[in-house]
Tab-separated table of C-alpha atoms and ligand atoms in Angstrom:
chain	number	residue	atom	x	y	z
A	1	MET	CA	37.416	-12.329	28.213
A	2	THR	CA	34.593	-13.373	25.868
A	3	ARG	CA	34.902	-13.364	22.106
A	4	THR	CA	32.452	-10.438	21.889
A	5	GLU	CA	34.372	-8.355	24.415
A	6	LYS	CA	37.686	-9.069	22.696
A	7	LEU	CA	36.259	-7.961	19.354
A	8	LEU	CA	34.785	-4.798	20.863
A	9	ALA	CA	38.110	-3.890	22.496
A	10	GLU	CA	39.862	-4.373	19.148
A	11	LEU	CA	37.297	-2.173	17.397
A	12	ILE	CA	37.632	0.638	19.942
A	13	ALA	CA	41.409	0.557	19.403
A	14	LEU	CA	40.828	1.168	15.664
A	15	PRO	CA	39.537	4.769	15.537
A	16	SER	CA	36.847	5.393	12.910
A	17	VAL	CA	35.770	8.967	13.540
A	18	ASN	CA	33.481	10.279	10.835
A	19	PRO	CA	35.650	12.471	8.540
A	20	ALA	CA	32.972	15.163	8.748
A	21	PHE	CA	34.242	15.847	12.278
A	22	ALA	CA	37.905	16.221	11.237
A	23	PRO	CA	39.437	19.689	11.687
A	24	PRO	CA	40.047	21.598	8.454
A	25	ASP	CA	43.401	20.817	6.785
A	26	GLY	CA	46.329	22.216	8.704
A	27	ALA	CA	44.253	23.125	11.759
A	28	SER	CA	45.467	20.132	13.728
A	29	ALA	CA	48.894	19.442	15.185
A	30	ARG	CA	47.974	15.754	15.207
A	31	PRO	CA	50.146	13.491	13.053
A	32	ALA	CA	48.385	11.983	10.063
A	33	ARG	CA	47.531	8.868	12.072
A	34	SER	CA	44.258	7.583	10.716
A	35	LEU	CA	41.708	8.663	13.275
A	36	TYR	CA	39.239	9.418	10.547
A	37	GLY	CA	37.246	7.171	8.238
A	38	GLU	CA	35.897	3.652	8.603
A	39	LYS	CA	38.470	1.831	6.429
A	40	ASN	CA	40.583	0.227	9.194
A	41	VAL	CA	37.502	-1.091	10.964
A	42	ALA	CA	35.910	-2.336	7.721
A	43	ASP	CA	39.110	-4.177	6.697
A	44	PHE	CA	39.428	-5.723	10.135
A	45	LEU	CA	35.817	-6.942	10.133
A	46	ALA	CA	36.128	-8.283	6.595
A	47	ALA	CA	39.099	-10.407	7.661
A	48	ALA	CA	37.270	-11.673	10.757
A	49	ALA	CA	34.153	-12.531	8.722
A	50	ALA	CA	36.157	-14.290	6.009
A	51	ALA	CA	37.995	-16.328	8.654
A	52	ALA	CA	34.591	-17.483	9.955
A	53	GLY	CA	33.646	-18.696	6.474
A	54	LEU	CA	31.292	-15.840	5.547
A	55	GLU	CA	31.099	-14.381	2.043
A	56	VAL	CA	32.509	-10.872	2.203
A	57	GLU	CA	32.284	-7.899	-0.118
A	58	PHE	CA	32.882	-4.172	0.053
A	59	GLN	CA	30.448	-1.620	-1.314
A	60	THR	CA	32.234	1.617	-2.099
A	61	VAL	CA	30.192	4.594	-0.939
A	62	LEU	CA	32.609	7.536	-0.978
A	63	PRO	CA	36.296	7.744	-1.917
A	64	GLY	CA	38.154	5.490	0.541
A	65	ARG	CA	34.967	4.675	2.409
A	66	ALA	CA	33.047	1.422	1.914
A	67	ASN	CA	30.305	-0.560	3.613
A	68	VAL	CA	31.466	-4.064	4.483
A	69	ILE	CA	28.893	-6.774	3.792
A	70	ALA	CA	29.220	-10.360	5.045
A	71	ARG	CA	26.753	-13.100	4.233
A	72	LEU	CA	25.915	-16.489	5.655
A	73	LEU	CA	24.049	-18.403	2.965
A	74	PRO	CA	21.592	-21.163	3.848
A	75	LYS	CA	21.953	-24.704	2.568
A	76	ASN	CA	18.644	-24.564	0.700
A	77	LYS	CA	17.210	-21.957	-1.629
A	78	ILE	CA	16.971	-18.501	-0.007
A	79	GLN	CA	13.396	-17.850	1.146
A	80	GLN	CA	14.103	-14.760	3.232
A	81	THR	CA	16.923	-12.444	4.259
A	82	VAL	CA	17.618	-10.956	7.674
A	83	LEU	CA	20.046	-8.034	7.780
A	84	LEU	CA	22.133	-7.009	10.797
A	85	ALA	CA	23.092	-3.372	10.258
A	86	PRO	CA	25.191	-1.433	12.754
A	87	HIS	CA	27.318	1.563	11.750
A	88	LEU	CA	31.114	1.734	11.816
A	89	ASP	CA	31.728	5.471	12.254
A	90	THR	CA	31.822	7.333	15.548
A	91	VAL	CA	31.799	10.927	16.669
A	92	GLY	CA	35.119	12.530	17.631
A	93	ALA	CA	36.947	12.019	20.913
A	94	ASP	CA	40.205	12.818	22.660
A	95	ASP	CA	43.014	10.281	22.269
A	96	SER	CA	42.382	8.556	25.595
A	97	GLN	CA	39.048	7.265	24.311
A	98	PHE	CA	40.734	5.171	21.627
A	99	VAL	CA	42.346	3.010	24.312
A	100	PRO	CA	39.770	0.479	25.559
A	101	ARG	CA	39.619	0.327	29.355
A	102	ARG	CA	37.819	-2.316	31.375
A	103	LYS	CA	36.516	-1.225	34.777
A	104	ASN	CA	33.775	-2.522	37.087
A	105	GLY	CA	32.095	-4.694	34.476
A	106	ARG	CA	32.172	-1.945	31.861
A	107	LEU	CA	34.256	-1.384	28.772
A	108	HIS	CA	35.095	2.281	28.168
A	109	GLY	CA	36.086	3.885	24.873
A	110	ARG	CA	34.739	5.762	21.858
A	111	GLY	CA	32.120	3.680	20.068
A	112	ALA	CA	31.648	1.272	23.017
A	113	CYS	CA	27.870	1.636	22.733
A	114	ASP	CA	27.465	3.796	19.574
A	115	THR	CA	27.744	1.389	17.825
A	116	LYS	CA	30.867	-0.797	17.998
A	117	GLY	CA	29.132	-2.756	20.792
A	118	SER	CA	26.380	-3.665	18.320
A	119	VAL	CA	28.990	-4.454	15.649
A	120	ALA	CA	30.777	-6.847	18.028
A	121	ALA	CA	27.567	-8.527	19.235
A	122	MET	CA	26.115	-8.896	15.730
A	123	LEU	CA	29.223	-10.154	13.972
A	124	THR	CA	30.108	-12.543	16.820
A	125	ALA	CA	26.561	-13.948	16.783
A	126	LEU	CA	26.819	-14.448	13.029
A	127	CYS	CA	30.266	-16.111	13.240
A	128	GLU	CA	29.030	-18.435	15.997
A	129	LEU	CA	25.958	-19.244	13.920
A	130	ALA	CA	28.217	-20.097	10.981
A	131	ALA	CA	30.065	-22.581	13.196
A	132	SER	CA	26.888	-24.067	14.678
A	133	LYS	CA	24.891	-27.086	13.569
A	134	SER	CA	21.515	-25.377	14.060
A	135	ARG	CA	21.720	-22.943	11.165
A	136	PRO	CA	18.650	-21.687	9.324
A	137	LEU	CA	18.002	-23.785	6.227
A	138	ALA	CA	16.337	-21.159	4.055
A	139	THR	CA	17.213	-17.797	5.597
A	140	GLU	CA	20.155	-15.775	4.414
A	141	ILE	CA	21.759	-13.700	7.178
A	142	ALA	CA	23.633	-10.607	6.063
A	143	PHE	CA	25.781	-8.291	8.161
A	144	ALA	CA	26.323	-4.772	6.826
A	145	GLY	CA	28.810	-2.526	8.604
A	146	LEU	CA	27.613	0.878	7.404
A	147	ILE	CA	29.629	4.059	7.088
A	148	ASP	CA	28.638	7.654	7.842
A	149	GLU	CA	25.602	7.165	10.082
A	150	GLU	CA	26.687	10.043	12.321
A	151	GLN	CA	26.706	12.592	9.506
A	152	ALA	CA	24.572	11.956	6.395
A	153	GLN	CA	23.907	8.188	6.443
A	154	ALA	CA	25.678	7.754	3.095
A	155	GLY	CA	26.259	4.066	3.943
A	156	SER	CA	22.646	3.062	4.453
A	157	ARG	CA	21.476	5.347	1.634
A	158	THR	CA	23.898	3.674	-0.791
A	159	LEU	CA	22.943	0.190	0.400
A	160	ALA	CA	19.273	1.018	-0.138
A	161	ALA	CA	19.858	2.750	-3.481
A	162	GLY	CA	21.836	-0.302	-4.670
A	163	GLY	CA	18.652	-2.347	-4.443
A	164	PHE	CA	19.629	-4.391	-1.382
A	165	GLN	CA	16.494	-6.103	-0.081
A	166	ALA	CA	15.760	-7.909	3.155
A	167	ASP	CA	12.682	-9.100	5.018
A	168	LEU	CA	13.908	-7.625	8.280
A	169	ALA	CA	16.763	-5.298	9.197
A	170	ILE	CA	17.994	-5.114	12.775
A	171	VAL	CA	19.788	-1.783	12.962
A	172	GLY	CA	22.363	-1.593	15.751
A	173	GLU	CA	21.983	1.346	18.127
A	174	PRO	CA	22.117	1.400	21.930
A	175	THR	CA	18.545	0.546	23.027
A	176	HIS	CA	19.326	-1.426	26.209
A	177	LEU	CA	18.297	-4.574	24.300
A	178	GLN	CA	14.806	-3.336	23.494
A	179	ALA	CA	13.462	-3.830	19.993
A	180	VAL	CA	12.457	-0.378	18.804
A	181	THR	CA	9.927	0.030	15.997
A	182	ALA	CA	9.547	3.807	15.912
A	183	HIS	CA	11.658	6.913	16.095
A	184	LYS	CA	11.222	10.560	15.226
A	185	GLY	CA	12.520	12.197	12.096
A	186	SER	CA	14.786	15.237	12.157
A	187	LEU	CA	13.965	18.050	9.795
A	188	TRP	CA	16.316	21.019	9.580
A	189	LEU	CA	14.883	24.163	8.052
A	190	ARG	CA	16.387	27.561	7.358
A	191	MET	CA	14.261	30.686	7.608
A	192	GLU	CA	15.252	34.091	6.279
A	193	THR	CA	13.863	37.552	6.852
A	194	HIS	CA	14.689	40.488	4.622
A	195	GLY	CA	14.582	44.170	5.579
A	196	LEU	CA	15.972	47.446	4.332
A	197	ALA	CA	19.409	48.728	5.315
A	198	ALA	CA	19.740	52.300	6.630
A	199	HIS	CA	22.164	54.381	8.693
A	200	GLY	CA	22.067	53.536	12.393
A	201	ALA	CA	21.401	57.201	13.144
A	202	THR	CA	18.200	57.139	11.117
A	203	PRO	CA	16.705	53.702	11.798
A	204	GLN	CA	13.251	54.955	10.910
A	205	LEU	CA	14.377	54.963	7.254
A	206	GLY	CA	15.127	51.237	7.278
A	207	LYS	CA	13.344	48.002	8.028
A	208	ASN	CA	14.981	45.791	10.647
A	209	ALA	CA	15.238	42.136	9.537
A	210	VAL	CA	16.480	41.109	13.001
A	211	LEU	CA	13.354	42.503	14.625
A	212	GLU	CA	11.162	40.626	12.180
A	213	MET	CA	13.100	37.425	12.932
A	214	ALA	CA	12.825	38.010	16.690
A	215	ARG	CA	9.041	37.912	16.235
A	216	VAL	CA	9.310	34.729	14.144
A	217	VAL	CA	11.453	33.074	16.856
A	218	GLU	CA	8.936	34.088	19.507
A	219	VAL	CA	6.082	32.491	17.538
A	220	LEU	CA	8.083	29.284	16.928
A	221	GLU	CA	9.242	28.843	20.518
A	222	THR	CA	5.904	29.659	22.141
A	223	GLY	CA	2.687	29.225	20.122
A	224	TYR	CA	4.087	26.712	17.626
A	225	ALA	CA	5.904	24.674	20.310
A	226	MET	CA	2.642	24.521	22.283
A	227	GLN	CA	0.722	23.405	19.182
A	228	LEU	CA	3.286	20.577	18.737
A	229	ARG	CA	2.969	19.485	22.352
A	230	ARG	CA	-0.648	18.583	21.601
A	231	ARG	CA	0.448	16.297	18.737
A	232	LYS	CA	1.200	12.955	20.398
A	233	HIS	CA	2.404	9.549	19.176
A	234	LYS	CA	1.877	6.640	21.543
A	235	LEU	CA	5.498	5.441	21.418
A	236	LEU	CA	7.269	8.718	20.717
A	237	GLY	CA	5.541	11.428	22.692
A	238	THR	CA	5.291	14.783	20.972
A	239	ALA	CA	6.825	16.520	18.008
A	240	THR	CA	9.241	19.331	18.937
A	241	VAL	CA	10.863	22.441	17.516
A	242	ASN	CA	14.191	24.041	18.449
A	243	VAL	CA	15.586	27.287	17.067
A	244	GLY	CA	19.259	26.287	17.176
A	245	LYS	CA	21.057	28.999	15.248
A	246	ILE	CA	20.555	32.658	14.417
A	247	SER	CA	22.621	35.204	12.573
A	248	GLY	CA	21.901	38.643	11.183
A	249	GLY	CA	23.226	42.142	10.846
A	250	ALA	CA	26.735	43.424	10.203
A	251	GLN	CA	27.509	46.146	12.770
A	252	PRO	CA	25.728	48.381	15.271
A	253	ASN	CA	25.407	51.448	13.029
A	254	ILE	CA	23.606	49.710	10.168
A	255	VAL	CA	19.950	48.678	10.222
A	256	PRO	CA	20.175	44.944	9.378
A	257	ASP	CA	18.558	43.959	6.106
A	258	TYR	CA	18.993	40.216	6.565
A	259	CYS	CA	18.570	37.640	9.299
A	260	THR	CA	18.542	33.856	9.205
A	261	ILE	CA	17.750	31.071	11.643
A	262	GLU	CA	18.059	27.299	11.498
A	263	ILE	CA	15.542	25.140	13.238
A	264	ASP	CA	15.475	21.441	14.133
A	265	ARG	CA	11.961	20.099	13.905
A	266	ARG	CA	11.626	16.537	15.255
A	267	THR	CA	8.815	14.945	13.274
A	268	LEU	CA	6.379	12.152	14.068
A	269	PRO	CA	5.413	9.354	11.657
A	270	GLY	CA	2.989	10.844	9.144
A	271	GLU	CA	4.633	14.283	9.117
A	272	THR	CA	6.601	15.193	6.012
A	273	GLU	CA	8.861	18.101	5.093
A	274	ASN	CA	6.079	19.454	2.892
A	275	SER	CA	3.420	19.216	5.592
A	276	VAL	CA	5.704	20.968	8.088
A	277	ARG	CA	6.623	23.727	5.639
A	278	ARG	CA	2.963	24.255	4.832
A	279	GLU	CA	1.923	24.577	8.471
A	280	LEU	CA	4.810	26.977	9.193
A	281	ALA	CA	3.921	29.142	6.205
A	282	ALA	CA	0.277	29.247	7.329
A	283	LEU	CA	1.281	30.169	10.886
A	284	LEU	CA	3.551	33.018	9.714
A	285	ALA	CA	0.842	34.333	7.403
A	286	GLU	CA	-1.668	34.287	10.258
A	287	LYS	CA	0.746	36.313	12.431
A	288	LYS	CA	1.486	38.655	9.489
A	289	LEU	CA	5.159	37.727	9.531
A	290	CYS	CA	7.259	37.317	6.439
A	291	ALA	CA	10.069	34.723	6.298
A	292	LYS	CA	11.357	32.527	3.510
A	293	ILE	CA	11.617	28.819	4.388
A	294	SER	CA	14.115	26.390	2.842
A	295	SER	CA	15.809	23.040	3.592
A	296	ALA	CA	18.986	23.105	5.698
A	297	LYS	CA	19.897	19.409	5.329
A	298	LEU	CA	21.163	17.648	2.225
A	299	ALA	CA	19.367	14.362	2.865
A	300	PRO	CA	16.007	13.812	4.524
A	301	ALA	CA	15.969	12.240	8.004
A	302	LEU	CA	12.548	10.643	8.096
A	303	PRO	CA	10.638	9.234	11.047
A	304	LEU	CA	10.477	5.438	11.481
A	305	GLU	CA	7.335	3.426	12.094
A	306	THR	CA	7.523	-0.327	11.510
A	307	ASP	CA	4.454	-2.505	11.951
A	308	PRO	CA	5.102	-4.639	15.062
A	309	LYS	CA	2.691	-7.250	13.676
A	310	LEU	CA	4.893	-8.237	10.737
A	311	PRO	CA	5.755	-11.942	11.124
A	312	LEU	CA	9.549	-11.544	11.419
A	313	VAL	CA	9.175	-8.576	13.757
A	314	ARG	CA	6.859	-10.634	15.972
A	315	GLN	CA	9.305	-13.500	15.901
A	316	PHE	CA	12.112	-11.158	17.000
A	317	PHE	CA	9.942	-9.803	19.836
A	318	ARG	CA	9.069	-13.333	20.975
A	319	SER	CA	12.696	-14.332	20.881
A	320	LEU	CA	13.585	-11.333	23.098
A	321	GLY	CA	10.678	-11.983	25.446
A	322	GLN	CA	9.443	-8.482	24.687
A	323	THR	CA	5.688	-7.965	24.769
A	324	ARG	CA	5.240	-4.469	23.415
A	325	PRO	CA	7.011	-2.247	20.904
A	326	ALA	CA	9.161	0.686	21.978
A	327	GLY	CA	10.127	4.051	20.492
A	328	VAL	CA	13.201	6.283	20.808
A	329	ASP	CA	13.791	9.996	20.234
A	330	TYR	CA	16.864	9.782	18.056
A	331	PHE	CA	17.085	9.267	14.298
A	332	CYS	CA	19.166	6.427	12.797
A	333	ASP	CA	19.812	4.265	9.700
A	334	ALA	CA	16.599	2.293	10.337
A	335	ALA	CA	14.470	5.037	8.772
A	336	VAL	CA	16.603	5.052	5.624
A	337	LEU	CA	16.339	1.271	5.157
A	338	SER	CA	12.646	1.345	6.033
A	339	ALA	CA	11.955	4.039	3.433
A	340	ALA	CA	13.583	1.706	0.882
A	341	GLY	CA	11.090	-1.033	1.707
A	342	ILE	CA	13.096	-3.044	4.275
A	343	PRO	CA	11.071	-3.470	7.497
A	344	SER	CA	13.475	-2.247	10.153
A	345	VAL	CA	13.794	-2.365	13.905
A	346	VAL	CA	16.499	-0.856	16.108
A	347	PHE	CA	18.242	-3.030	18.687
A	348	GLY	CA	21.538	-3.074	20.504
A	349	PRO	CA	23.392	-3.172	23.808
A	350	GLY	CA	24.153	-0.046	25.813
A	351	GLY	CA	22.321	3.205	26.449
A	352	ILE	CA	22.020	6.327	24.324
A	353	ALA	CA	22.837	8.344	27.473
A	354	GLN	CA	26.454	7.136	27.162
A	355	ALA	CA	26.697	7.805	23.403
A	356	HIS	CA	28.654	10.895	22.235
A	357	THR	CA	29.874	11.559	25.802
A	358	ALA	CA	33.436	12.277	26.939
A	359	ASP	CA	33.492	8.893	28.719
A	360	GLU	CA	31.543	6.445	26.565
A	361	TRP	CA	31.066	2.947	27.998
A	362	ILE	CA	29.013	-0.213	27.763
A	363	SER	CA	27.996	-2.864	30.276
A	364	LEU	CA	29.877	-6.059	29.414
A	365	ALA	CA	27.029	-8.206	30.745
A	366	GLN	CA	24.627	-6.432	28.385
A	367	LEU	CA	27.054	-6.759	25.482
A	368	GLU	CA	27.237	-10.525	26.012
A	369	ARG	CA	23.480	-10.747	26.445
A	370	ALA	CA	22.996	-8.932	23.112
A	371	LYS	CA	25.134	-11.547	21.370
A	372	GLY	CA	23.183	-14.372	23.040
A	373	LEU	CA	19.778	-12.885	22.158
A	374	LEU	CA	20.781	-12.328	18.524
A	375	LEU	CA	22.208	-15.831	18.215
A	376	ASN	CA	18.996	-17.340	19.640
A	377	PHE	CA	16.886	-15.347	17.221
A	378	LEU	CA	19.028	-16.298	14.223
A	379	LYS	CA	18.865	-19.963	15.239
A	380	SER	CA	15.055	-19.725	15.439
A	381	LEU	CA	14.797	-18.741	11.763
A	382	SER	CA	13.619	-21.329	9.259
B	1	ZN	ZN1	25.723	8.280	17.455
């Protein structure tokens, strides 16, 4: 068993489900075993990093929840910083997924690819670099195990807000070892229609908010969706819209005076919440529909677009043997760090198709290759 695989197996056996996915108090028969929160994993990684001679600190983000940051300082004055940034939290799972299982060259378990595989590859590469003679002389390498990526990205937002700066961040997500420079943003909007309540026996005296919303949904899912399909990005394809939730009305014999929907609008680089809200308002006005639009997410989930020509990004591409940039559909911490001025790419072992599934797994060959590629890149730094 390689050092990377051993570390990944240990991480899978330490559950770190995002507390946002915990059942409400008292709703679970489960004993208070700590399935939830990143603390056990963060403590474990801190000890491993300290044992390898790295400088370790915790950055408290939320009560009982901290990013763990480990640094390898160069011998000379720091000229640049490269950040390795996977996340420590996972989505929920049944108990069997917290027992790592090796089968046919794969390691199964919650977090195997999203993103404890990246954690294991990145930290092992950094520990091996610390023990190697060919260390960068003027580049600081930092590892940040971030909390809360799966819910509100509080970990990366706090790291960025704390003024952390780097010349390149490699954000760990399962990309099958491709360096990704672009992803879509995810904008959640709420729309409300208002009508006039009346007795169900005399509907002509009321105004039906559900009917108005049905027309809004029709416009969004047909004309608007078609308009978005014409808006293309060369790495990301098209912007999309999904009406994911609807609720309205109280009972059959009352004309509903209120209806609300929530939509997920996947944005392309260049699109902002304001630009999307403006185009939706214009579209509704044109169709003579009336709906109030508001935000349905606490924190913005922006699109990512990093210039592949930046020197460190090019160096990473060269080191991977990758000739052109790639894009992915899903949002991650990279956009948060990028918005704070840290050029960010996404890279990690495993495939997003296995993430969040009932049987998450990672290819052990790819896991080991990730560690090797990262170590080579880190060794190539000045
Ligand atoms: Zn995920």
